[in-house]
Amino acid sequence: MLCLLVLAATALLSVISAAPADEVHRSTFAATVVGTWALKAENCASADKSNVTIASDKFIDADGTCTVDTVVERAGQSGPYYAARGRCADAVQPGKFHATNLIVRSLGGDKASIGTTFDDEKTYQRCPVP
């Protein structure tokens, strides 16, 4: 009976420890998505609320400044995409925080699809570094 239990536990551990090869958990964004992203080129020169700024450990969007809790990199058809979970300071109530998601999918070159869900993604372009 003990032998059967040990065998079952070993089999279960091998299944649990096998992580999908196309998913990597990180604490920061990959360097390839770091920068300021805008819906239109002319928005790069302004402080447009639709702009998204991504640093390795935080992102700034219409919700405010959010620190990265975790980033999951997954393989996609056009390259990797990143799903980040952030902790954002509440602009209305100082000292309060809320959680939010940010999804970034590379579209090649300096274009990316960015949104909080797959349903609200929009196409952004990377702003030139000043």
PDB file of C-alpha atoms in Angstrom:
ATOM      1  CA  MET A   1       0.000   0.000   0.000  1.00  0.00           C
ATOM      2  CA  LEU A   2       2.834   2.391   0.915  1.00  0.00           C
ATOM      3  CA  CYS A   3       4.587   1.567  -2.344  1.00  0.00           C
ATOM      4  CA  LEU A   4       1.430   2.434  -4.301  1.00  0.00           C
ATOM      5  CA  LEU A   5       1.092   5.728  -2.430  1.00  0.00           C
ATOM      6  CA  VAL A   6       4.731   6.667  -3.131  1.00  0.00           C
ATOM      7  CA  LEU A   7       4.311   5.791  -6.813  1.00  0.00           C
ATOM      8  CA  ALA A   8       1.149   7.900  -7.085  1.00  0.00           C
ATOM      9  CA  ALA A   9       2.818  10.842  -5.319  1.00  0.00           C
ATOM     10  CA  THR A  10       5.835  10.638  -7.641  1.00  0.00           C
ATOM     11  CA  ALA A  11       3.609  10.624 -10.716  1.00  0.00           C
ATOM     12  CA  LEU A  12       1.656  13.620  -9.389  1.00  0.00           C
ATOM     13  CA  LEU A  13       4.832  15.598  -8.688  1.00  0.00           C
ATOM     14  CA  SER A  14       6.121  15.001 -12.200  1.00  0.00           C
ATOM     15  CA  VAL A  15       2.869  16.378 -13.632  1.00  0.00           C
ATOM     16  CA  ILE A  16       2.848  19.396 -11.312  1.00  0.00           C
ATOM     17  CA  SER A  17       6.489  20.300 -11.944  1.00  0.00           C
ATOM     18  CA  ALA A  18       6.108  20.212 -15.725  1.00  0.00           C
ATOM     19  CA  ALA A  19       5.479  23.865 -16.650  1.00  0.00           C
ATOM     20  CA  PRO A  20       4.390  24.828 -20.136  1.00  0.00           C
ATOM     21  CA  ALA A  21       7.431  25.609 -22.258  1.00  0.00           C
ATOM     22  CA  ASP A  22       5.709  28.622 -23.827  1.00  0.00           C
ATOM     23  CA  GLU A  23       5.088  30.479 -20.544  1.00  0.00           C
ATOM     24  CA  VAL A  24       7.707  32.350 -18.506  1.00  0.00           C
ATOM     25  CA  HIS A  25       6.983  34.221 -15.272  1.00  0.00           C
ATOM     26  CA  ARG A  26       8.985  37.386 -14.676  1.00  0.00           C
ATOM     27  CA  SER A  27       9.072  40.256 -12.212  1.00  0.00           C
ATOM     28  CA  THR A  28       9.791  42.851 -14.934  1.00  0.00           C
ATOM     29  CA  PHE A  29       8.896  43.607 -18.541  1.00  0.00           C
ATOM     30  CA  ALA A  30      11.230  42.485 -21.320  1.00  0.00           C
ATOM     31  CA  ALA A  31      13.421  45.271 -22.741  1.00  0.00           C
ATOM     32  CA  THR A  32      11.716  44.891 -26.132  1.00  0.00           C
ATOM     33  CA  VAL A  33       8.490  46.522 -24.837  1.00  0.00           C
ATOM     34  CA  VAL A  34      10.032  49.222 -22.636  1.00  0.00           C
ATOM     35  CA  GLY A  35       9.298  52.742 -23.875  1.00  0.00           C
ATOM     36  CA  THR A  36       6.449  55.155 -24.486  1.00  0.00           C
ATOM     37  CA  TRP A  37       3.668  54.023 -26.790  1.00  0.00           C
ATOM     38  CA  ALA A  38       1.053  56.249 -28.491  1.00  0.00           C
ATOM     39  CA  LEU A  39      -2.019  55.666 -30.627  1.00  0.00           C
ATOM     40  CA  LYS A  40      -0.814  58.305 -33.132  1.00  0.00           C
ATOM     41  CA  ALA A  41       2.641  59.779 -33.799  1.00  0.00           C
ATOM     42  CA  GLU A  42       1.486  63.295 -32.897  1.00  0.00           C
ATOM     43  CA  ASN A  43       0.509  62.057 -29.412  1.00  0.00           C
ATOM     44  CA  CYS A  44       4.168  61.276 -28.670  1.00  0.00           C
ATOM     45  CA  ALA A  45       5.010  64.963 -28.266  1.00  0.00           C
ATOM     46  CA  SER A  46       2.156  65.575 -25.832  1.00  0.00           C
ATOM     47  CA  ALA A  47       1.132  64.213 -22.480  1.00  0.00           C
ATOM     48  CA  ASP A  48      -1.853  62.488 -24.058  1.00  0.00           C
ATOM     49  CA  LYS A  49      -3.859  60.378 -21.589  1.00  0.00           C
ATOM     50  CA  SER A  50      -4.012  57.509 -24.090  1.00  0.00           C
ATOM     51  CA  ASN A  51      -0.207  57.113 -24.102  1.00  0.00           C
ATOM     52  CA  VAL A  52       1.236  54.114 -22.274  1.00  0.00           C
ATOM     53  CA  THR A  53       4.713  54.262 -20.776  1.00  0.00           C
ATOM     54  CA  ILE A  54       6.324  50.942 -19.885  1.00  0.00           C
ATOM     55  CA  ALA A  55       9.425  50.710 -17.715  1.00  0.00           C
ATOM     56  CA  SER A  56      10.949  47.430 -16.640  1.00  0.00           C
ATOM     57  CA  ASP A  57       9.183  47.475 -13.254  1.00  0.00           C
ATOM     58  CA  LYS A  58       6.187  49.800 -13.774  1.00  0.00           C
ATOM     59  CA  PHE A  59       3.741  51.118 -16.325  1.00  0.00           C
ATOM     60  CA  ILE A  60       1.852  54.373 -16.640  1.00  0.00           C
ATOM     61  CA  ASP A  61      -1.476  54.600 -18.433  1.00  0.00           C
ATOM     62  CA  ALA A  62      -4.845  56.304 -17.955  1.00  0.00           C
ATOM     63  CA  ASP A  63      -5.214  54.457 -14.610  1.00  0.00           C
ATOM     64  CA  GLY A  64      -2.057  56.135 -13.285  1.00  0.00           C
ATOM     65  CA  THR A  65       1.288  54.725 -12.239  1.00  0.00           C
ATOM     66  CA  CYS A  66       1.318  51.000 -11.525  1.00  0.00           C
ATOM     67  CA  THR A  67       4.139  48.908 -10.098  1.00  0.00           C
ATOM     68  CA  VAL A  68       4.575  45.485 -11.664  1.00  0.00           C
ATOM     69  CA  ASP A  69       3.620  42.544  -9.454  1.00  0.00           C
ATOM     70  CA  THR A  70       4.230  39.915 -12.106  1.00  0.00           C
ATOM     71  CA  VAL A  71       4.630  39.585 -15.877  1.00  0.00           C
ATOM     72  CA  VAL A  72       3.800  36.400 -17.747  1.00  0.00           C
ATOM     73  CA  GLU A  73       5.450  36.019 -21.140  1.00  0.00           C
ATOM     74  CA  ARG A  74       3.642  33.663 -23.482  1.00  0.00           C
ATOM     75  CA  ALA A  75       4.339  32.538 -27.010  1.00  0.00           C
ATOM     76  CA  GLY A  76       2.002  33.964 -29.617  1.00  0.00           C
ATOM     77  CA  GLN A  77       1.594  33.633 -33.370  1.00  0.00           C
ATOM     78  CA  SER A  78       3.392  36.906 -34.143  1.00  0.00           C
ATOM     79  CA  GLY A  79       5.868  36.656 -31.267  1.00  0.00           C
ATOM     80  CA  PRO A  80       5.732  36.801 -27.488  1.00  0.00           C
ATOM     81  CA  TYR A  81       3.090  38.703 -25.608  1.00  0.00           C
ATOM     82  CA  TYR A  82       3.195  39.940 -22.060  1.00  0.00           C
ATOM     83  CA  ALA A  83       0.393  39.919 -19.511  1.00  0.00           C
ATOM     84  CA  ALA A  84       1.257  42.067 -16.506  1.00  0.00           C
ATOM     85  CA  ARG A  85      -0.500  42.418 -13.185  1.00  0.00           C
ATOM     86  CA  GLY A  86       0.073  45.813 -11.584  1.00  0.00           C
ATOM     87  CA  ARG A  87      -0.641  47.580  -8.318  1.00  0.00           C
ATOM     88  CA  CYS A  88      -1.801  51.130  -8.994  1.00  0.00           C
ATOM     89  CA  ALA A  89      -2.044  54.103  -6.676  1.00  0.00           C
ATOM     90  CA  ASP A  90      -5.591  55.451  -6.570  1.00  0.00           C
ATOM     91  CA  ALA A  91      -5.591  59.032  -7.897  1.00  0.00           C
ATOM     92  CA  VAL A  92      -8.781  59.911  -5.987  1.00  0.00           C
ATOM     93  CA  GLN A  93      -7.961  58.340  -2.618  1.00  0.00           C
ATOM     94  CA  PRO A  94      -4.297  58.732  -1.608  1.00  0.00           C
ATOM     95  CA  GLY A  95      -2.975  55.664   0.185  1.00  0.00           C
ATOM     96  CA  LYS A  96      -5.430  53.366  -1.600  1.00  0.00           C
ATOM     97  CA  PHE A  97      -4.434  50.975  -4.352  1.00  0.00           C
ATOM     98  CA  HIS A  98      -6.166  48.854  -6.971  1.00  0.00           C
ATOM     99  CA  ALA A  99      -5.020  46.016  -9.198  1.00  0.00           C
ATOM    100  CA  THR A 100      -5.039  46.197 -12.967  1.00  0.00           C
ATOM    101  CA  ASN A 101      -3.831  44.175 -15.947  1.00  0.00           C
ATOM    102  CA  LEU A 102      -1.862  45.247 -18.990  1.00  0.00           C
ATOM    103  CA  ILE A 103      -1.431  43.076 -22.078  1.00  0.00           C
ATOM    104  CA  VAL A 104       1.258  43.935 -24.642  1.00  0.00           C
ATOM    105  CA  ARG A 105       1.527  42.009 -27.925  1.00  0.00           C
ATOM    106  CA  SER A 106       4.276  42.833 -30.385  1.00  0.00           C
ATOM    107  CA  LEU A 107       3.038  43.442 -33.924  1.00  0.00           C
ATOM    108  CA  GLY A 108       6.535  43.734 -35.359  1.00  0.00           C
ATOM    109  CA  GLY A 109       8.752  46.755 -35.764  1.00  0.00           C
ATOM    110  CA  ASP A 110       7.689  49.571 -33.475  1.00  0.00           C
ATOM    111  CA  LYS A 111       4.034  48.551 -33.272  1.00  0.00           C
ATOM    112  CA  ALA A 112       2.255  46.747 -30.460  1.00  0.00           C
ATOM    113  CA  SER A 113      -1.264  45.887 -29.436  1.00  0.00           C
ATOM    114  CA  ILE A 114      -1.903  47.120 -25.882  1.00  0.00           C
ATOM    115  CA  GLY A 115      -4.931  46.835 -23.604  1.00  0.00           C
ATOM    116  CA  THR A 116      -6.213  45.653 -20.260  1.00  0.00           C
ATOM    117  CA  THR A 117      -7.983  42.686 -21.882  1.00  0.00           C
ATOM    118  CA  PHE A 118      -7.764  41.022 -25.293  1.00  0.00           C
ATOM    119  CA  ASP A 119     -11.107  42.641 -26.167  1.00  0.00           C
ATOM    120  CA  ASP A 120      -9.970  46.243 -25.644  1.00  0.00           C
ATOM    121  CA  GLU A 121      -6.513  46.105 -27.234  1.00  0.00           C
ATOM    122  CA  LYS A 122      -5.595  48.955 -29.560  1.00  0.00           C
ATOM    123  CA  THR A 123      -2.649  49.335 -31.935  1.00  0.00           C
ATOM    124  CA  TYR A 124       0.092  51.594 -30.578  1.00  0.00           C
ATOM    125  CA  GLN A 125       3.361  52.752 -32.011  1.00  0.00           C
ATOM    126  CA  ARG A 126       6.574  53.293 -30.073  1.00  0.00           C
ATOM    127  CA  CYS A 127       7.501  56.940 -29.564  1.00  0.00           C
ATOM    128  CA  PRO A 128      11.032  58.002 -30.421  1.00  0.00           C
ATOM    129  CA  VAL A 129      13.345  58.467 -27.443  1.00  0.00           C
ATOM    130  CA  PRO A 130      13.866  62.221 -26.913  1.00  0.00           C
TER     131      PRO A 130
END
